[in-house]
Structures are given as structure tokens and as C-alpha cells.
Tab-separated table of C-alpha atoms in Angstrom:
chain	number	residue	atom	x	y	z
A	1	MET	CA	39.570	158.022	33.667
A	2	LEU	CA	39.256	154.791	35.646
A	3	ASN	CA	41.629	154.296	38.560
A	4	LEU	CA	44.272	151.646	37.781
A	5	GLU	CA	44.598	150.366	41.362
A	6	ARG	CA	40.847	149.789	41.522
A	7	LEU	CA	41.026	147.964	38.211
A	8	ARG	CA	43.849	145.824	39.627
A	9	ALA	CA	41.567	144.875	42.515
A	10	LEU	CA	38.822	143.761	40.114
A	11	HIS	CA	41.316	141.845	38.002
A	12	ALA	CA	42.661	140.098	41.104
A	13	VAL	CA	39.137	138.982	42.090
A	14	ALA	CA	38.589	137.654	38.572
A	15	GLU	CA	41.915	135.773	38.596
A	16	ASN	CA	41.664	134.385	42.134
A	17	GLY	CA	37.938	133.727	42.436
A	18	SER	CA	37.217	135.602	45.663
A	19	VAL	CA	37.793	138.868	47.492
A	20	ALA	CA	39.807	137.133	50.210
A	21	ALA	CA	42.131	135.430	47.705
A	22	ALA	CA	42.532	138.687	45.785
A	23	ALA	CA	43.479	140.454	49.015
A	24	ARG	CA	46.195	137.856	49.724
A	25	THR	CA	47.586	138.260	46.214
A	26	LEU	CA	47.727	142.062	46.452
A	27	HIS	CA	48.915	141.992	50.089
A	28	VAL	CA	46.026	144.114	51.373
A	29	THR	CA	43.024	143.426	53.600
A	30	PRO	CA	39.727	142.066	52.206
A	31	SER	CA	38.022	145.250	53.380
A	32	GLY	CA	40.548	147.256	51.374
A	33	ILE	CA	39.664	145.268	48.248
A	34	SER	CA	35.950	145.770	48.915
A	35	GLN	CA	36.410	149.512	49.296
A	36	GLN	CA	38.303	149.692	45.989
A	37	LEU	CA	35.588	147.710	44.230
A	38	ASN	CA	32.806	149.862	45.693
A	39	LYS	CA	34.538	152.993	44.403
A	40	LEU	CA	35.052	151.378	41.007
A	41	GLU	CA	31.353	150.491	40.778
A	42	ARG	CA	30.465	154.124	41.492
A	43	GLU	CA	32.889	155.234	38.781
A	44	VAL	CA	31.420	152.980	36.076
A	45	GLY	CA	27.825	153.317	37.301
A	46	VAL	CA	26.907	149.610	37.102
A	47	PRO	CA	27.303	146.633	39.473
A	48	LEU	CA	30.510	144.677	38.924
A	49	LEU	CA	29.939	141.945	41.524
A	50	GLU	CA	26.900	139.957	42.599
A	51	PRO	CA	26.350	137.499	45.468
A	52	GLN	CA	26.977	133.798	44.859
A	53	GLY	CA	26.432	131.599	47.890
A	54	ARG	CA	28.716	132.911	50.599
A	55	GLY	CA	30.925	134.661	48.082
A	56	VAL	CA	30.628	136.837	45.002
A	57	ARG	CA	31.011	136.532	41.270
A	58	LEU	CA	31.574	139.052	38.522
A	59	THR	CA	28.614	140.413	36.604
A	60	GLU	CA	28.787	140.596	32.822
A	61	ALA	CA	30.016	144.186	33.145
A	62	GLY	CA	32.582	143.034	35.693
A	63	ARG	CA	33.853	140.316	33.367
A	64	ILE	CA	34.185	142.766	30.484
A	65	LEU	CA	36.083	145.259	32.623
A	66	ALA	CA	38.328	142.541	34.113
A	67	ARG	CA	39.166	141.270	30.636
A	68	ARG	CA	40.045	144.752	29.419
A	69	THR	CA	42.092	145.325	32.572
A	70	ALA	CA	44.142	142.223	31.772
A	71	GLU	CA	44.899	143.746	28.373
A	72	VAL	CA	45.925	147.040	29.994
A	73	LEU	CA	48.227	145.285	32.492
A	74	SER	CA	49.785	143.297	29.664
A	75	THR	CA	50.417	146.483	27.680
A	76	LEU	CA	52.015	148.152	30.711
A	77	ALA	CA	54.231	145.092	31.259
A	78	GLN	CA	55.352	145.260	27.624
A	79	ALA	CA	56.164	148.958	28.030
A	80	GLU	CA	58.229	148.220	31.145
A	81	ALA	CA	60.107	145.492	29.268
A	82	GLU	CA	60.832	147.792	26.337
A	83	ILE	CA	62.122	150.566	28.612
A	84	ALA	CA	64.225	148.116	30.622
A	85	SER	CA	65.780	146.817	27.400
A	86	LEU	CA	67.230	150.292	26.775
A	87	GLN	CA	69.393	150.055	29.883
A	88	SER	CA	72.944	148.807	29.435
A	89	GLU	CA	72.991	147.032	32.819
A	90	VAL	CA	70.554	144.348	33.940
A	91	THR	CA	68.881	145.664	37.093
A	92	GLY	CA	65.574	145.418	38.925
A	93	ARG	CA	64.110	142.225	40.348
A	94	VAL	CA	63.357	138.775	39.010
A	95	ARG	CA	61.213	136.293	40.923
A	96	ILE	CA	61.857	132.629	40.144
A	97	GLY	CA	59.747	129.607	41.085
A	98	ALA	CA	60.625	125.952	40.577
A	99	LEU	CA	59.721	122.374	41.339
A	100	VAL	CA	61.297	120.616	44.281
A	101	SER	CA	63.482	118.231	42.276
A	102	PRO	CA	65.576	120.852	40.412
A	103	SER	CA	65.644	123.137	43.454
A	104	ARG	CA	68.451	121.130	45.057
A	105	THR	CA	70.988	121.503	42.263
A	106	VAL	CA	69.930	123.553	39.238
A	107	LEU	CA	68.403	126.563	40.989
A	108	PRO	CA	71.234	127.389	43.415
A	109	ARG	CA	73.775	127.195	40.577
A	110	ALA	CA	71.630	129.242	38.194
A	111	ILE	CA	70.960	131.940	40.789
A	112	ALA	CA	74.659	132.095	41.695
A	113	GLU	CA	75.477	132.519	37.989
A	114	ILE	CA	72.932	135.333	37.613
A	115	ARG	CA	74.207	137.147	40.717
A	116	HIS	CA	77.790	136.907	39.513
A	117	ALA	CA	76.930	138.254	36.057
A	118	HIS	CA	74.457	140.901	37.237
A	119	PRO	CA	75.264	141.994	40.801
A	120	GLN	CA	72.681	144.805	40.695
A	121	LEU	CA	69.836	142.380	40.039
A	122	GLU	CA	67.622	141.364	42.977
A	123	ILE	CA	66.591	137.694	42.854
A	124	THR	CA	63.989	135.862	44.921
A	125	PHE	CA	63.087	132.177	44.763
A	126	ASN	CA	60.012	130.138	45.717
A	127	GLU	CA	59.687	126.365	45.630
A	128	GLY	CA	56.386	124.762	44.631
A	129	GLU	CA	54.522	122.424	42.324
A	130	SER	CA	53.376	123.099	38.765
A	131	GLU	CA	49.780	123.539	39.908
A	132	GLU	CA	50.953	126.379	42.184
A	133	LEU	CA	53.666	127.923	40.025
A	134	LEU	CA	51.704	128.469	36.821
A	135	PRO	CA	48.839	130.381	38.507
A	136	ALA	CA	51.417	132.492	40.371
A	137	LEU	CA	53.085	133.280	37.045
A	138	ILE	CA	49.755	134.259	35.480
A	139	ARG	CA	48.958	136.474	38.499
A	140	ARG	CA	52.375	138.174	38.051
A	141	ASP	CA	53.578	136.986	41.448
A	142	LEU	CA	56.487	135.222	39.700
A	143	ASP	CA	58.498	136.079	36.581
A	144	VAL	CA	60.035	132.735	35.535
A	145	VAL	CA	59.010	129.242	36.637
A	146	VAL	CA	60.304	125.704	36.164
A	147	VAL	CA	57.409	123.275	35.654
A	148	ASP	CA	57.006	119.697	34.457
A	149	SER	CA	54.756	117.652	32.213
A	150	TRP	CA	54.645	113.896	32.850
A	151	SER	CA	53.698	111.494	30.094
A	152	THR	CA	50.754	110.321	32.218
A	153	LEU	CA	49.938	113.795	33.598
A	154	PRO	CA	50.560	116.401	30.891
A	155	VAL	CA	50.542	120.030	31.979
A	156	GLU	CA	48.076	122.485	30.476
A	157	LEU	CA	49.985	125.374	28.918
A	158	PRO	CA	47.895	128.564	29.363
A	159	ASP	CA	47.660	131.335	26.786
A	160	GLY	CA	49.800	134.401	27.345
A	161	LEU	CA	52.815	132.392	28.503
A	162	SER	CA	55.967	131.377	26.657
A	163	PHE	CA	57.485	127.941	27.203
A	164	THR	CA	60.745	126.284	26.287
A	165	PRO	CA	61.707	122.662	27.089
A	166	VAL	CA	65.059	122.421	28.854
A	167	TYR	CA	65.348	118.846	30.118
A	168	TYR	CA	63.917	115.364	29.795
A	169	ASP	CA	63.639	113.492	33.074
A	170	VAL	CA	62.664	109.931	34.011
A	171	ALA	CA	61.232	108.394	37.157
A	172	LEU	CA	62.990	105.405	38.680
A	173	LEU	CA	61.527	102.755	40.948
A	174	ALA	CA	63.039	102.623	44.440
A	175	LEU	CA	62.962	99.060	45.816
A	176	PRO	CA	64.410	97.523	48.987
A	177	ALA	CA	67.569	95.608	48.097
A	178	SER	CA	66.001	92.513	49.669
A	179	HIS	CA	63.047	92.594	47.266
A	180	PRO	CA	62.853	89.613	44.861
A	181	LEU	CA	62.843	92.003	41.865
A	182	ALA	CA	65.739	94.152	43.088
A	183	GLU	CA	68.332	92.359	40.943
A	184	ASN	CA	66.409	93.029	37.746
A	185	LYS	CA	67.512	95.805	35.404
A	186	VAL	CA	63.901	96.734	34.644
A	187	VAL	CA	60.747	96.155	36.705
A	188	ALA	CA	57.178	96.059	35.396
A	189	LEU	CA	55.020	98.301	37.564
A	190	SER	CA	52.129	95.864	37.147
A	191	GLU	CA	54.049	93.433	39.388
A	192	LEU	CA	53.827	95.779	42.388
A	193	SER	CA	50.081	95.833	43.024
A	194	GLU	CA	50.399	94.306	46.498
A	195	HIS	CA	52.969	96.748	47.838
A	196	ALA	CA	52.644	99.798	50.045
A	197	TRP	CA	53.794	103.008	48.392
A	198	ALA	CA	55.441	106.215	49.561
A	199	THR	CA	54.768	109.383	47.592
A	200	TRP	CA	53.934	113.055	47.935
A	201	THR	CA	50.951	114.339	49.872
A	202	ARG	CA	47.436	114.081	48.481
A	203	GLY	CA	46.493	116.967	46.201
A	204	THR	CA	49.992	117.478	44.766
A	205	ASP	CA	50.827	116.806	41.144
A	206	PHE	CA	53.253	114.013	41.983
A	207	HIS	CA	50.675	112.206	44.123
A	208	THR	CA	48.190	112.465	41.245
A	209	PHE	CA	50.858	111.309	38.784
A	210	THR	CA	51.658	108.259	40.916
A	211	VAL	CA	48.019	107.236	41.318
A	212	ARG	CA	47.179	107.767	37.651
A	213	THR	CA	50.279	105.901	36.470
A	214	LEU	CA	49.636	102.857	38.638
A	215	ARG	CA	45.934	102.746	37.880
A	216	ALA	CA	46.912	102.527	34.218
A	217	GLN	CA	48.803	99.353	35.210
A	218	GLY	CA	45.626	97.785	36.531
A	219	PHE	CA	45.585	98.560	40.265
A	220	ASP	CA	44.885	101.285	42.812
A	221	PRO	CA	48.083	101.900	44.764
A	222	ARG	CA	48.008	101.443	48.515
A	223	ILE	CA	49.657	104.718	49.551
A	224	GLU	CA	50.561	104.461	53.226
A	225	TYR	CA	53.275	107.115	53.462
A	226	GLU	CA	52.637	110.648	52.207
A	227	VAL	CA	55.887	112.586	52.482
A	228	ALA	CA	56.737	115.936	50.845
A	229	GLU	CA	60.383	115.053	50.204
A	230	PHE	CA	61.973	112.460	47.924
A	231	PRO	CA	64.939	111.565	50.195
A	232	THR	CA	62.542	110.796	53.053
A	233	GLN	CA	60.445	108.573	50.795
A	234	VAL	CA	63.590	106.624	49.940
A	235	GLU	CA	64.288	106.146	53.653
A	236	PHE	CA	60.914	104.426	53.997
A	237	VAL	CA	61.991	102.169	51.138
A	238	ALA	CA	65.300	101.455	52.895
A	239	GLN	CA	63.387	100.199	55.932
A	240	GLY	CA	61.380	97.805	53.766
A	241	LEU	CA	58.141	99.686	54.442
A	242	ALA	CA	57.288	100.811	50.906
A	243	VAL	CA	58.305	101.247	47.295
A	244	ALA	CA	58.412	104.621	45.540
A	245	LEU	CA	58.832	106.448	42.242
A	246	ILE	CA	61.714	108.942	42.329
A	247	PRO	CA	62.652	111.356	39.508
A	248	ARG	CA	66.266	111.095	38.469
A	249	LEU	CA	66.409	114.909	38.518
A	250	ALA	CA	65.849	114.817	42.285
A	251	ARG	CA	69.463	113.579	42.545
A	252	VAL	CA	68.640	111.364	45.504
A	253	VAL	CA	71.588	109.237	46.576
A	254	PRO	CA	69.992	105.929	47.646
A	255	PRO	CA	71.076	104.676	51.057
A	256	GLU	CA	72.459	101.215	51.581
A	257	GLY	CA	69.702	98.721	51.012
A	258	VAL	CA	67.864	100.541	48.193
A	259	ARG	CA	67.975	99.826	44.467
A	260	MET	CA	66.915	102.383	41.841
A	261	LEU	CA	65.570	100.669	38.732
A	262	ASP	CA	64.065	101.526	35.367
A	263	THR	CA	60.396	100.742	34.868
A	264	VAL	CA	58.034	99.216	32.346
A	265	PRO	CA	56.416	101.291	31.058
A	266	PRO	CA	59.126	103.970	31.163
A	267	LEU	CA	57.972	107.132	32.941
A	268	GLY	CA	59.217	110.386	31.441
A	269	ARG	CA	58.533	114.073	31.864
A	270	ASP	CA	59.535	117.232	30.065
A	271	ILE	CA	60.862	120.085	32.184
A	272	TYR	CA	59.877	123.531	30.909
A	273	LEU	CA	60.831	127.105	31.632
A	274	ALA	CA	57.797	129.392	31.478
A	275	TRP	CA	57.416	133.156	31.581
A	276	ARG	CA	54.840	135.760	30.583
A	277	THR	CA	55.201	136.660	26.924
A	278	ASP	CA	54.522	140.324	27.689
A	279	SER	CA	57.283	140.560	30.313
A	280	GLU	CA	60.494	139.710	28.495
A	281	ARG	CA	62.599	142.200	30.464
A	282	PRO	CA	66.398	141.832	30.395
A	283	ALA	CA	66.263	140.501	33.966
A	284	VAL	CA	63.820	137.781	32.944
A	285	LEU	CA	65.844	136.880	29.851
A	286	ALA	CA	69.013	136.680	31.958
A	287	ALA	CA	67.314	134.249	34.339
A	288	ILE	CA	66.026	132.128	31.456
A	289	GLU	CA	69.475	131.838	29.892
A	290	ALA	CA	71.170	130.944	33.184
A	291	LEU	CA	68.573	128.274	33.920
A	292	ARG	CA	68.886	126.879	30.408
A	293	ARG	CA	72.667	126.594	30.748
A	294	GLN	CA	72.445	124.825	34.108
A	295	PHE	CA	69.931	122.297	32.788
A	296	ASP	CA	72.176	121.702	29.762
A	297	ALA	CA	75.058	120.988	32.147
A	298	LEU	CA	73.130	118.079	33.674
A	299	GLY	CA	73.386	116.003	30.512
A	300	ASP	CA	70.839	113.395	29.422
A	301	SER	CA	68.926	111.851	32.334
A	302	ARG	CA	68.356	108.676	30.354
A	303	ASN	CA	72.070	107.797	30.397
């Protein structure tokens, strides 16, 4: 019978694209992964990896075995969930990941609710972007994640995951109070082509969302301030250095000298909870319900 830990190593290479990335995911050394794969190749009697540039790729046999391993891991996760459901008390561990904007309000309240209801449950939390959280969920590094899907940057929903929408958010335009358009109720984004912008760092979803949204309005934004925090972006606006798009869910209280305005076109996003369909353990379900209740408590962001 094939060794499960060696199969996990192959599956991790397939999911992460390299031996080094697989080693980071499994918290072992690259040499440890290589040793496991060498032993697995001897067990099956055919090569599972082949050189590709400076790295490796799976052979056809390797891809078949990795695919079957994914099915085995899914079956084991389902078995764990079924056994856990027999317990009267919610125990174990649940690992939650979420976007920055709900991390300030929703996540602390949801985690406090879970701890109060299930004191034996261990909870960990990681903050990130959708492009980081979904792969971590697929790799089984996280159990429940909060991700978003902007109207101009829809998220791709992978197979094997369950999703439920929990909130509708909108982005507001942060303008200096001295700006000629600051007294308007609504501002057309097409009128801001000459301005400097503050947004998230290059490579993040929100940076991509900002660029794509403004290009659709007929101009390439001049992004001069890349800052990984919405309140700091608003401070640049307060100093008259830039304008910015800020999600209402971020709950940023604008300082004196900043106006937060609706935009034309309106910019909306759906907030989703996501989890692996094969891992609906009581701990995961408890986290989902607590998160759902805390998002419901926020009310409608459009009001």
C-alpha cells in the first residue's frame, strides 16, 4: 500500500508548483520533500517528476497519482467531519482567514462569539487578500475564509469549495474637503483623470481593482502612493496629496478635511464565506454561523 505522507508530498508539489513551495506548505525542508518523492517513485516503479528549467514538473503518472491523492484526502476529510459530527461538544481547531476590511470589526466579534459558545474550540486567524486566501483554503491551510468579488474584478470560485454571500459592500471616493467636487453627493470617476491616487500595493487585488475600474472610465490612474492600509490612504487624502477608493466595510472614520462620496458608476462587491465542501465539521459550521450573524448585524452598506 502506498504511503500517505509520501502521497501528501506529491499532492503538495502538484498544488504549489514546486518542491520548495510544497515544503513551506507542509512545514518541512525541501530535501525532506525530495526524499519522500524519491521513495514514492521507488514504490510505484515509474518517474513522477521530470526536470523543467530550474524546477520540476509532474509526469503523466505523477499527475494521475496526484489527482487520485486529492480524492483520497477529500474522502479522509469527509470521514473526519462525519466522526466529529457525532460529538456533542464542538472541539478541535478552526482556522479562519479574511480580508483586511472586515478584519477590524466583523472578525474580532465573530471569534469572540465562537469562543464564548465553544470554549474548547481552538481558533486561529490570518489576514490576507482573496488571491491568497482561496489557495490557502484549497491547500487545507485554512478552514473558512472571507473573500470578495468586485463588480469590475469578479472572483473565480474554484470547484470543491462551498460559498455563501453574506454582505454587499460599496466603495466610496475619498476626496479632500477643499476639492471642487467635494460638495457633490455623487462624483463621476471620469472627472478624476488628472489626480494622483492612493491605493494598495501593486499585485494585490485592490490595486488591480482600482486600475481596472479607472481604465474603464477612460484613463490610466497615476498611482503615487501604494499603502497597505485604508486609514493611511485616507490620511494622504487629508493632506491633499491624493484621492482614493475606500470600501464602506473598512469602517474608516474620515479625518477632518476628507469627504467620502458615492461614485458614478457605483462600485459594489459581494462578500462571501468559503469553505471546503468535504470539511463541514461542527467547528467549521460554528464559525460559518458566527460570521454570518456578525455580517447580518452590520446592516445594508448602501444605506
